[in-house]
Coordinates of C-alpha atoms and ligand atoms in Angstrom, one line a residue:
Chain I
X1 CA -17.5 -21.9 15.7
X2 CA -16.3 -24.0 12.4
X3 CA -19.2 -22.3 10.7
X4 CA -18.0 -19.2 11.7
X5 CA -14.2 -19.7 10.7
X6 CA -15.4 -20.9 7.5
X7 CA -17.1 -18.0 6.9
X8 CA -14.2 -15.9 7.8
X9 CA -11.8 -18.2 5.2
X10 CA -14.2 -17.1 2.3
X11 CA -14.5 -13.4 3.5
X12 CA -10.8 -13.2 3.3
X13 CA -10.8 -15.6 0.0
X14 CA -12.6 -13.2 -1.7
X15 CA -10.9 -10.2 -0.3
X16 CA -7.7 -11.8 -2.1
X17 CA -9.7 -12.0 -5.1
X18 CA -10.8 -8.4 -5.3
X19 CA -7.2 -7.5 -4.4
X20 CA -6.3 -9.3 -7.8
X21 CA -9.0 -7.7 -9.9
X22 CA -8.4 -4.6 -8.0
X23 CA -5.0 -3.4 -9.0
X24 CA -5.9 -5.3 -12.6
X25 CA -7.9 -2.8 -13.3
X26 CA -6.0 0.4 -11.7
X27 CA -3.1 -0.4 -13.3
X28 CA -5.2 -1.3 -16.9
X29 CA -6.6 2.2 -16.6
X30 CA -3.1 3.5 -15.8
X31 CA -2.2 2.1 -19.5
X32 CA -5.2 2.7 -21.1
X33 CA -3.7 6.3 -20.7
X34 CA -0.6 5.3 -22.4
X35 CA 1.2 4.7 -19.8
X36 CA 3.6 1.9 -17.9
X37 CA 1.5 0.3 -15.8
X38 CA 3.9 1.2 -12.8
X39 CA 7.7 2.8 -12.7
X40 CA 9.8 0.2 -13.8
X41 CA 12.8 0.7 -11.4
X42 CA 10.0 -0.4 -8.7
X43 CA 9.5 -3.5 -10.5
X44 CA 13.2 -4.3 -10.8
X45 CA 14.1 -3.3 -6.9
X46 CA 11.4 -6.0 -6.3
X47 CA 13.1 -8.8 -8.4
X48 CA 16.3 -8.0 -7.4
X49 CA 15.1 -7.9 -3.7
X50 CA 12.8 -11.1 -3.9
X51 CA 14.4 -12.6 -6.5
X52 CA 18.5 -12.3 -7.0
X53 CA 18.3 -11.9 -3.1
X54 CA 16.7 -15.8 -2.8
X55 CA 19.1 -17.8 -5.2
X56 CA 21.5 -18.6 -2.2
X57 CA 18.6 -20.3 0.2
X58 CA 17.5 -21.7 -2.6
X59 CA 20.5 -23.3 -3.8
X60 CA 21.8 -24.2 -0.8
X61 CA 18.4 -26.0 0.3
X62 CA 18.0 -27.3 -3.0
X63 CA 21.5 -28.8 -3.2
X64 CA 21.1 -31.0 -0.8
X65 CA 17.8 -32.1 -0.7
X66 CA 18.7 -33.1 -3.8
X67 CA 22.1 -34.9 -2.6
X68 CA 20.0 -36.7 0.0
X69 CA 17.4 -37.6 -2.2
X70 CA 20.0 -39.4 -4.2
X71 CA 21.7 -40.4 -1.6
X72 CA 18.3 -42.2 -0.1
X73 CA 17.1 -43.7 -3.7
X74 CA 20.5 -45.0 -4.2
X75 CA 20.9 -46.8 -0.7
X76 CA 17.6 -47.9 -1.6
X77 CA 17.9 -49.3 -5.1
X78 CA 21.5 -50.6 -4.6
X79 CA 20.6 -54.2 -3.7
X80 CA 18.4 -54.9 -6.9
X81 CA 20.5 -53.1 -9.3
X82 CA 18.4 -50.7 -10.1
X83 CA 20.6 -47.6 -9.1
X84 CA 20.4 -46.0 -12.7
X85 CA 16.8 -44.9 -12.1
X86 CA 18.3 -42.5 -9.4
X87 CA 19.2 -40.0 -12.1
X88 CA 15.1 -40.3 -13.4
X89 CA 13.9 -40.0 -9.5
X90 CA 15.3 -36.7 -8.8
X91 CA 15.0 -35.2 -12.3
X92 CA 11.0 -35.8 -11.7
X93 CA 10.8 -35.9 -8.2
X94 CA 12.3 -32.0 -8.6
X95 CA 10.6 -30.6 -11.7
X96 CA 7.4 -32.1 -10.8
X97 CA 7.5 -31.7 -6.9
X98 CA 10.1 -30.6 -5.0
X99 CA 11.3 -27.7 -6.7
X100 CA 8.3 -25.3 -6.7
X101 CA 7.0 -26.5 -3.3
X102 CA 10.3 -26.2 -1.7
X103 CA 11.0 -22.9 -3.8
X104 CA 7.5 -21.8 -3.1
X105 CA 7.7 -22.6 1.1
X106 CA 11.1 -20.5 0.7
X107 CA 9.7 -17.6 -0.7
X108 CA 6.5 -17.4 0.9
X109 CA 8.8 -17.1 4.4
X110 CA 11.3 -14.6 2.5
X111 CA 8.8 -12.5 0.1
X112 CA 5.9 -12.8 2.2
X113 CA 7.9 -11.7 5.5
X114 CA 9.1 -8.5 3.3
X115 CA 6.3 -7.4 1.6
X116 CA 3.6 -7.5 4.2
X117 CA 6.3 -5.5 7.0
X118 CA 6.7 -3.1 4.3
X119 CA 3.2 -2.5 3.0
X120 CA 1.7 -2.8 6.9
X121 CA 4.7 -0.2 7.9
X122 CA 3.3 2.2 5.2
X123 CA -0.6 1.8 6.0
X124 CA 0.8 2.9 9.5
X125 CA 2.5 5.8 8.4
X126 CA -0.5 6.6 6.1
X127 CA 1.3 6.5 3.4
X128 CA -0.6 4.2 1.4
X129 CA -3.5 6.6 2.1
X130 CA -1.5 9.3 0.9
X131 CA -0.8 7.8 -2.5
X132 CA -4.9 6.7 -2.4
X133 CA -5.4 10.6 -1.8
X134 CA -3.1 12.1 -4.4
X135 CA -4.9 9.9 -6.9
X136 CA -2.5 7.7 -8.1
X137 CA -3.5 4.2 -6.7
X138 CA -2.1 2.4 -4.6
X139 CA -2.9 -0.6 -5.7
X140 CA -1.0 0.1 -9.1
X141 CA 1.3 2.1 -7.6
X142 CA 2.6 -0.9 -4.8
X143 CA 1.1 -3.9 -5.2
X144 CA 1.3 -4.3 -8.8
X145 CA 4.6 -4.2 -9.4
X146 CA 5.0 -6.7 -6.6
X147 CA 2.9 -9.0 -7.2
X148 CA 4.6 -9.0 -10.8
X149 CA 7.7 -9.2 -9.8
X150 CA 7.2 -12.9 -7.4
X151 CA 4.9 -14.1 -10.1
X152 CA 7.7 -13.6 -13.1
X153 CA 10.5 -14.6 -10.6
X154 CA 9.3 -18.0 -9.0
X155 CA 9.6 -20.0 -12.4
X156 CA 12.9 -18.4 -13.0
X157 CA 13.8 -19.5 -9.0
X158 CA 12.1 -22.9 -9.2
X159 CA 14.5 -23.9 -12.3
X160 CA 17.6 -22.7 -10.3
X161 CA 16.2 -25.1 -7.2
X162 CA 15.8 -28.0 -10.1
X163 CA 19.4 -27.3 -11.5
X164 CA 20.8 -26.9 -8.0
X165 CA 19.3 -30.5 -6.6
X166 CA 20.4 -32.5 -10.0
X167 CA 23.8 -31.2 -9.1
X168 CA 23.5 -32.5 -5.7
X169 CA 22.0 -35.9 -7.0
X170 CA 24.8 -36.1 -9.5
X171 CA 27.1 -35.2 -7.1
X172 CA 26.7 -38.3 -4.6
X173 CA 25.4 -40.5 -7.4
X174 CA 29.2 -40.4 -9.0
X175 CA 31.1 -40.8 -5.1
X176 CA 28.4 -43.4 -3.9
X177 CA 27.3 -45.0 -6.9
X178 CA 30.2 -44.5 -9.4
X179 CA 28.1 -43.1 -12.0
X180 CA 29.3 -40.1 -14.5
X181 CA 28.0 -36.7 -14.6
X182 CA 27.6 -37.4 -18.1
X183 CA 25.7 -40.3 -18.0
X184 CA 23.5 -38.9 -15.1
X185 CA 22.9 -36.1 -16.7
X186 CA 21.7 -38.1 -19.9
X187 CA 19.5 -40.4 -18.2
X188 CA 18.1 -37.5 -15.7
X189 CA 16.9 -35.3 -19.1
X190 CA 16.0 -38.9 -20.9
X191 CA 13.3 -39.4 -18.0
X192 CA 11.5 -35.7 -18.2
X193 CA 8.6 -35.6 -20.2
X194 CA 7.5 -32.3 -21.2
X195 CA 4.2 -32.6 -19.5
X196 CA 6.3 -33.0 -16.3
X197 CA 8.1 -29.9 -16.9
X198 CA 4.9 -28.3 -17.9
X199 CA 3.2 -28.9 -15.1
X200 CA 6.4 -28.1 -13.0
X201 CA 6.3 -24.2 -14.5
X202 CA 2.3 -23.9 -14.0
X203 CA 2.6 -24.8 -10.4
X204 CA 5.7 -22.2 -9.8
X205 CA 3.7 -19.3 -11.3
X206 CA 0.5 -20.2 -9.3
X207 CA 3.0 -20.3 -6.6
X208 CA 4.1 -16.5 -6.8
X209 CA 0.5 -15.4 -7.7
X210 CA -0.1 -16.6 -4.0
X211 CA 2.5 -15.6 -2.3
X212 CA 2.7 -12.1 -3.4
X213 CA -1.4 -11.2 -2.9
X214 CA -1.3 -13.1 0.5
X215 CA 1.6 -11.2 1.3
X216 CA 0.1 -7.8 -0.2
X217 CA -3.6 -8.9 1.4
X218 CA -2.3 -9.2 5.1
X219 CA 0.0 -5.5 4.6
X220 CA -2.4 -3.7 3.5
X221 CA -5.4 -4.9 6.1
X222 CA -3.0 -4.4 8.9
X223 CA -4.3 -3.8 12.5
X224 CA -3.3 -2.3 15.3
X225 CA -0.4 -0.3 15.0
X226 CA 3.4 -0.9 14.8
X227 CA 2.5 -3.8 16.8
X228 CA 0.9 -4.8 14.4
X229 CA 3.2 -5.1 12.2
X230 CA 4.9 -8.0 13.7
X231 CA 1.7 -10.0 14.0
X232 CA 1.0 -9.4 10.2
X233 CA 4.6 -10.4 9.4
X234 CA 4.2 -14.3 11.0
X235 CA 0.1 -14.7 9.6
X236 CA 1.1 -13.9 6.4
X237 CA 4.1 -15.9 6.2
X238 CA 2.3 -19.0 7.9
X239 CA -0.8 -18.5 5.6
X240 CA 1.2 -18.4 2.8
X241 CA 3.0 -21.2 3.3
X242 CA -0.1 -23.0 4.1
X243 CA -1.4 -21.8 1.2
X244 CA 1.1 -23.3 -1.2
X245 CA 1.6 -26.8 0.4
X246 CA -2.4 -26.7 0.1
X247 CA -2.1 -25.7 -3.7
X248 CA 0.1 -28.0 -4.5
X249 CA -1.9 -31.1 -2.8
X250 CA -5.0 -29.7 -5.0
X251 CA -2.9 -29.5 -8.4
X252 CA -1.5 -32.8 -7.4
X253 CA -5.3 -34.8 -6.8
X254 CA -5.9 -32.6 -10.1
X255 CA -3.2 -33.7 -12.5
X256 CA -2.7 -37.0 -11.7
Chain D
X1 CA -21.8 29.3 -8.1
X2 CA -22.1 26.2 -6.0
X3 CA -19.4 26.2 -2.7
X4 CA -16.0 24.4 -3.5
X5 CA -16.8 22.0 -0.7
X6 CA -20.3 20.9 0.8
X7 CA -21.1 18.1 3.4
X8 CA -25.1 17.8 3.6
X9 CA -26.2 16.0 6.6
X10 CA -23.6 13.3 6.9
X11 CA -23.7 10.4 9.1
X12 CA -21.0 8.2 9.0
X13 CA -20.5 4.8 11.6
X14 CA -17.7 2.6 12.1
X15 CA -19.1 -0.6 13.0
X16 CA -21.8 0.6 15.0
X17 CA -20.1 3.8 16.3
X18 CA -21.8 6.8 14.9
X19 CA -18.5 8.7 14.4
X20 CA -20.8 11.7 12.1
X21 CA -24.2 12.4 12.9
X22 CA -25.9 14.8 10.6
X23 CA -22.6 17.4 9.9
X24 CA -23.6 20.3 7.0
X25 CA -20.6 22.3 6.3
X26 CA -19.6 24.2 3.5
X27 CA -16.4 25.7 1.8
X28 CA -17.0 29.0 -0.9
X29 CA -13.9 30.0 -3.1
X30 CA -10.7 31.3 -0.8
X31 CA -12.4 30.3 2.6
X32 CA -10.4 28.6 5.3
X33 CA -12.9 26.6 7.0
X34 CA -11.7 25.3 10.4
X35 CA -13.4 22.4 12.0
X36 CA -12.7 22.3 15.5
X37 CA -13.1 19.2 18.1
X38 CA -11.4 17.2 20.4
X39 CA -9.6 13.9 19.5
X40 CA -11.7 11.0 18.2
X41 CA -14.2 13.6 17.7
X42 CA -14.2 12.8 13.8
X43 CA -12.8 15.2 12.2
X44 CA -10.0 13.2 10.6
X45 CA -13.0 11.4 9.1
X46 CA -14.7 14.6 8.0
X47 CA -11.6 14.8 5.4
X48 CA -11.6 11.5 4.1
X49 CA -15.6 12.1 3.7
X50 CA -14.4 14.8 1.5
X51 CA -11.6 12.5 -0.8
X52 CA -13.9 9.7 -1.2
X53 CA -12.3 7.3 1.3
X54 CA -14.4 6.7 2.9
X55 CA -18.3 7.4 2.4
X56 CA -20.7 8.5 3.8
X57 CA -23.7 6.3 4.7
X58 CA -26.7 9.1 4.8
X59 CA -26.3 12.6 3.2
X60 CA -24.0 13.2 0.6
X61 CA -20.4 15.1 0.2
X62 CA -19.4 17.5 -2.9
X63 CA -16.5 19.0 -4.7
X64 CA -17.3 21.7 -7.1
X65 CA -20.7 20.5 -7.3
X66 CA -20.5 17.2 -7.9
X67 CA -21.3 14.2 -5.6
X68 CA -18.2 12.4 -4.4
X69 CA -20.0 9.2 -3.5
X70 CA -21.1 8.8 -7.2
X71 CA -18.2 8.9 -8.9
X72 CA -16.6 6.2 -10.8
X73 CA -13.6 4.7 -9.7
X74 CA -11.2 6.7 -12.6
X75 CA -13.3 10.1 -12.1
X76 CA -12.4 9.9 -8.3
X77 CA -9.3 9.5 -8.8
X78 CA -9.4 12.2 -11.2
X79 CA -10.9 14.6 -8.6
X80 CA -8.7 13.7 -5.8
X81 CA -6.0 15.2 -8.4
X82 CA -7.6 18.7 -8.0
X83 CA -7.4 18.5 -3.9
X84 CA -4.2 18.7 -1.7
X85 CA -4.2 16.7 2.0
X86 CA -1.2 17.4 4.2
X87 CA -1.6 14.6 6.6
X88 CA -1.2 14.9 10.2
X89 CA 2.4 13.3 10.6
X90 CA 2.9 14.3 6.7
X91 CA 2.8 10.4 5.7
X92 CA 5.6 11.2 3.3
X93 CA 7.0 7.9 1.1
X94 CA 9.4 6.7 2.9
X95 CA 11.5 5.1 0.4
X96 CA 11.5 8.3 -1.7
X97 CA 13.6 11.5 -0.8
X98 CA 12.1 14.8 -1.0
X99 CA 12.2 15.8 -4.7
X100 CA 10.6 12.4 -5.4
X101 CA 7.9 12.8 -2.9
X102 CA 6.9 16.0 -4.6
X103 CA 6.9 15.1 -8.0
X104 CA 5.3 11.8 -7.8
X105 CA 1.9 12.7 -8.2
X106 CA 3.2 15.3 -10.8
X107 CA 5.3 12.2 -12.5
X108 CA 2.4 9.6 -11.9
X109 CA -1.1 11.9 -13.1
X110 CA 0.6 14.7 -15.4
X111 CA 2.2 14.4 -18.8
X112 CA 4.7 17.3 -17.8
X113 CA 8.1 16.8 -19.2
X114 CA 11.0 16.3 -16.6
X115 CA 12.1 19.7 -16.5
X116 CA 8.9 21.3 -15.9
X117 CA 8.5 18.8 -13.1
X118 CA 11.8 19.4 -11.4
X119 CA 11.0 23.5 -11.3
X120 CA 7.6 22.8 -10.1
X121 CA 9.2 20.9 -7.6
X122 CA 11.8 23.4 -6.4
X123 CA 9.0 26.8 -6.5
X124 CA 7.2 24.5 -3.8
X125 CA 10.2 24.1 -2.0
X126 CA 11.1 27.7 -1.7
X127 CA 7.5 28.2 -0.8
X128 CA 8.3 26.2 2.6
X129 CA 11.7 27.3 2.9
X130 CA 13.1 23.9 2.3
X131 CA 15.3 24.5 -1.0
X132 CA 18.5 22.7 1.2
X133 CA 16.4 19.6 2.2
X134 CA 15.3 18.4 -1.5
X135 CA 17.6 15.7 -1.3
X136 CA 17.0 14.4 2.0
X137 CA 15.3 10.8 2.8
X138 CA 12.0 12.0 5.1
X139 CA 13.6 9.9 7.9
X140 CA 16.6 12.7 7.9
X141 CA 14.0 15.5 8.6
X142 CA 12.3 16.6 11.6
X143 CA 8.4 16.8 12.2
X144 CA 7.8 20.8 11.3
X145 CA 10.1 20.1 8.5
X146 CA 8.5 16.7 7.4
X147 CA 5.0 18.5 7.6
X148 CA 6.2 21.5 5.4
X149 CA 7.2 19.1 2.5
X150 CA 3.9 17.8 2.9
X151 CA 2.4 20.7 2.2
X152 CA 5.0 20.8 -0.8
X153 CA 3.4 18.2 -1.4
X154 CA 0.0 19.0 -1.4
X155 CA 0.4 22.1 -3.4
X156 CA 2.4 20.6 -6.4
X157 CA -0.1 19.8 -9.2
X158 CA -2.4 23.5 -8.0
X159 CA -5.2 22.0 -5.7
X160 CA -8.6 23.8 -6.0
X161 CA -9.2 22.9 -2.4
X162 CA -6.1 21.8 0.1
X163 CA -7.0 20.0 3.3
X164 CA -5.1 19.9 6.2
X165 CA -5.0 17.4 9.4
X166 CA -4.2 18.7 12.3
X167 CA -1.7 21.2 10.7
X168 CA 0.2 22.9 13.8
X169 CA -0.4 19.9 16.7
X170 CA 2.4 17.6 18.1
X171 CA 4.6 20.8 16.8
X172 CA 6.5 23.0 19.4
X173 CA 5.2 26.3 19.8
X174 CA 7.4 28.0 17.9
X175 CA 7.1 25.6 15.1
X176 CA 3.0 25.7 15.4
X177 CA 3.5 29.5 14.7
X178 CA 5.6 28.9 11.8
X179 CA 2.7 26.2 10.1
X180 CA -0.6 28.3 11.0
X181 CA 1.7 31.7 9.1
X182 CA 2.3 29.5 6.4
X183 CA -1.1 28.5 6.0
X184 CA -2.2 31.9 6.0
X185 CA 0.3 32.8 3.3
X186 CA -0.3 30.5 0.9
X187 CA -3.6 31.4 1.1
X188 CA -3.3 34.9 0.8
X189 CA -0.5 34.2 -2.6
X190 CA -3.1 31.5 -4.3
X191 CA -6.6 32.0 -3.0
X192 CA -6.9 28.4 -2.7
X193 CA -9.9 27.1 -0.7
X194 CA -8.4 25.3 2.7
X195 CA -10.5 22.9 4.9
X196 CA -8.4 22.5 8.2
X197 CA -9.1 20.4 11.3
X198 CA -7.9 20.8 14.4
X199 CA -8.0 21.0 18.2
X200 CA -6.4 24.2 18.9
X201 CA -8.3 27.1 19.3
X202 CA -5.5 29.2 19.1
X203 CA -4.4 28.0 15.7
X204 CA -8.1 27.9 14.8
X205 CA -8.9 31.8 15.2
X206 CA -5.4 32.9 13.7
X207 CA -6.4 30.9 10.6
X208 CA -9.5 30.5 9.8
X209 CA -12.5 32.7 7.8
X210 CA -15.2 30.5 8.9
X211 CA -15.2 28.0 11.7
X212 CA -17.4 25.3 13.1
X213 CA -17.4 23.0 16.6
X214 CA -17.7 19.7 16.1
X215 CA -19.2 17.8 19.1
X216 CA -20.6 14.1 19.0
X217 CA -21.2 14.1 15.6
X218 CA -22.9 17.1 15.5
X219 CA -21.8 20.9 14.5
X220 CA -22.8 22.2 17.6
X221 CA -21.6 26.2 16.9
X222 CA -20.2 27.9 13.7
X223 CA -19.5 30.9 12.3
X224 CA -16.6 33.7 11.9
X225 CA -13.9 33.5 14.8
X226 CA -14.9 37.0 16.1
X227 CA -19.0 35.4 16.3
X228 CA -16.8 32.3 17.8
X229 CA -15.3 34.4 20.4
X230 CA -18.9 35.2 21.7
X231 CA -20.6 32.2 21.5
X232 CA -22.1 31.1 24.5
X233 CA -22.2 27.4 23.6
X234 CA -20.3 25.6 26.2
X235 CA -17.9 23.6 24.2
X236 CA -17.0 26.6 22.4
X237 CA -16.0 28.0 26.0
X238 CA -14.1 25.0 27.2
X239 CA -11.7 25.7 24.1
X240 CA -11.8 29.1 24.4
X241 CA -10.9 28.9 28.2
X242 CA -8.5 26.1 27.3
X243 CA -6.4 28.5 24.6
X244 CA -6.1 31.3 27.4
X245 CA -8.6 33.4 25.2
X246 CA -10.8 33.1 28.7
X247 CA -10.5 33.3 32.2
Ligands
ADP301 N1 -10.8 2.3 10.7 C1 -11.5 2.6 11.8 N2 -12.3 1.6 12.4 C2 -13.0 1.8 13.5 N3 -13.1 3.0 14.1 C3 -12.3 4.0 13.7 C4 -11.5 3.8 12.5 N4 -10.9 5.0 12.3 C5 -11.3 5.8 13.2 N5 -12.1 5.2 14.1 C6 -12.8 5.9 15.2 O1 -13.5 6.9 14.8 C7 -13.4 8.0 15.7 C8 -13.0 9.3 15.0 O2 -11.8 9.1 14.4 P1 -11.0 10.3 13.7 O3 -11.8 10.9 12.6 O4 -9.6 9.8 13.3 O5 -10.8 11.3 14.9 P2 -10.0 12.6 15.0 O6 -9.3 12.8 13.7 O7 -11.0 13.7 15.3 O8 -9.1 12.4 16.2 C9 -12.4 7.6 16.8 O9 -13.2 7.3 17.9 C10 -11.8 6.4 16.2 O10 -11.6 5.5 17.3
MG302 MG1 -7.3 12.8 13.3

């Protein structure tokens, strides 16, 4: 039983990995011919989609998880004087850790949900077979500019989820704490270390490199009809979700 | 000259289902091979055989001669860009209208400039009588007019060979009648080579040059409709009796 869902993890591990390679090398041959690798209005209907469409979640959630976490720190701190480290706790707790994994669970439910109902919808209409057959590849053709798209966009997302939680923390740091946007500000950018940031951005584009072939992975290898469909849209979105926190945890025991 | 088409003793299994067992068919310049045979039969997997989908697991499949199955990943897709396949539901792009449907593979595989494209586009309309639906969205259009763009489709970048699934079923009658004439026409205006499948006998002897049964793998009868019409195989029968061409 264990052995045999173990050997089903790497099947579909690998699967994910040809995926990759796969449309690498459709859509290098595409350009080897002097060509875009795909149009790029279908890249920018993706970022708009995933991207631009996400920045309200994201701010919202990131707002206050970032007004709590200052909210928290501060109650915490408050009785040894220590509440000017508050600014330095969210700054690092966010870049580092909160940001992409909470930017990353948020897209993964968003993206993920999207492109595996519309890839699995269009293996069920045969179209993807119909692109396959004309002999423009479908790989280059749909998953490359989506898997672009989520893996330029999540950085880009995870900073907005950074900026919106520091203007939580500052927030409820000046009406609980007294302290001035200026000087939170200050001491929040006085704590980062580039390193933190760095590792911040590498985790965020690991992120969308995830998100969008797991998402891709489970719409094209959709079974079972339109019912299907529905079935494909909640694996995907649990697996990739799954995926990131897992990620993370593995960067984490890495980096540290 | 070597056929357009040739399957040579294919087998094919999903899983452990033989789907093909043994099938030889071949294709010469301007034939209309129909393959016959009821649903799950095979037959959609005969085509893909033919595009490199899928391949096969014994015998071998060729287009102008050469081997499908042993050509490299940018060569197939260079070959699929001689052959047309109208799908059975048409499995046009959903999120493209009409006019983008038929000039993506032009727009994606050709270096034609936009204007060429965009009369290329509206001859193949004509061709189908669709000249008013060019700017439509595929979910505006009904079946027997979602079917003729994909035969557009199909025919936009001059296919040496055009396949077709199923061409005139879940159609109406009237519609059916409208397909198989089509069929026949283009045929007759380009010469191209045509490989239909389907289950309708009727359909089958209006259109086709050659025809073969498929039963359980196997070609069980073939030949030209009129040697069709006497065949004393028993399948052959069944559909004979079964499109009223037999008491
Ligand atoms: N992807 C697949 N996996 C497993 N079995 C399949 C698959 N596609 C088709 N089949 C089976 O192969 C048989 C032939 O399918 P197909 O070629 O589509 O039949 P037809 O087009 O004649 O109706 C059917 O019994 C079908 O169930
Ligand atoms: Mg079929």
């Amino acid at each position: 039983m264990a052995l045999d869902w173990i050997k089903r993890a790497f099947q579909h591990l690998s699967s994910v990995v040809w995926l990759l390679i796969g449309t690498a090398r459709e859509a290098g041959d595409h350009m080897a011919r002097g060509r875009l690798p795909f149009r790029a209005s279908v890249f920018f209907e993706q970022t708009d989609r995933a991207g631009v469409g996400s920045i309200p979640l994201i701010v919202m959630v990131s707002w206050f998880l970032g007004l709590t976490m200052a909210l928290l720190t501060g109650y915490e701190l408050r009785p040894y004087g220590q509440e000017r480290l508050v600014p330095g706790l969210v700054a690092v707790g966010f870049t580092r850790e909160l940001g992409p994994l909470m930017t990353g669970i948020m897209l993964a439910a968003r993206i993920g949900a999207a492109f595996t109902a519309e890839l699995g919808t269009m293996v069920i209409g045969e179209e993807v077979e119909a692109i396959e057959a004309m002999g423009v590849g479908a790989l280059r053709f749909l998953v490359a500019p989506r898997l672009l798209a989520v893996f330029l966009l999540t950085p880009c997302l995870v900073v907005v989820s950074d900026v919106a939680a520091l203007c939580g923390g500052a927030l409820i740091s000046k009406m609980q704490l007294g302290m001035s946007f200026r000087y939170f500000g200050h001491t929040a950018l006085d704590s980062l270390f580039v390193h933190d940031i760095l590792d911040g951005v590498l985790k965020s584009f690991l992120f969308g490199l995830l998100i969008g072939l797991i998402a891709c992975y489970k719409g094209l290898t959709i079974r079972g009809g339109a019912a299907g469909v529905g079935e494909a849209t909640t694996t995907s979105v649990v697996t990739a979700i799954a995926a990131v926190i897992a990620f993370d945890s593995l960067f984490n025991l890495i980096r540290f | 000259m070597h056929p357009v088409m040739e399957m040579r003793d294919v087998e094919f299994a999903f899983d452990q289902k033989k789907i093909l067992d043994g099938v030889s068919l071949r294709a010469e310049q301007g034939d209309r091979l129909v393959v016959l045979g009821t649903s799950g039969s095979g037959k959609s997997t005969i085509l893909r055989q033919i595009l490199g989908i899928l391949h096969p697991q014994r015998g071998s499949v060729f287009f102008q001669g050469q081997e499908v199955a042993k050509l490299e990943r940018r060569q197939l897709s260079q070959m699929r860009g001689r052959i047309g396949m109208v799908f059975q539901y048409a499995a046009l792009v959903s999120s493209l209208n009409v006019r983008d449907n038929l000039a993506l593979p032009l727009e994606e595989l050709t270096d034609k400039p936009a204007d060429e494209i965009e009369k290329i586009v509206d001859e193949k309309l004509a061709l189908v009588e669709l000249t008013e639906a060019k700017m439509k969205m595929p979910a505006e259009l009904s079946g027997g007019m979602k079917k003729r763009v994909g035969i557009a489709r199909a025919l936009v970048h001059e296919p040496e060979l055009i396949l077709f699934d199923e061409p005139s079923a879940g159609l109406d009658p009237v519609t059916a009648v409208v397909i198989d004439d089509l069929i026949l026409d283009l045929s007759a205006k380009t010469n191209v080579t045509a490989v239909i499948v389907t289950h309708l006998m009727q359909s089958a002897l209006k259109i086709a040059t050659q025809m073969a049964m498929l039963n359980e793998g196997k070609i069980v009868a073939e030949g030209t409709p009129d040697e069709m019409r006497a065949s004393s195989n028993e399948i052959v029968q069944d559909f004979l009796a079964a499109a009223g061409e037999k008491s």
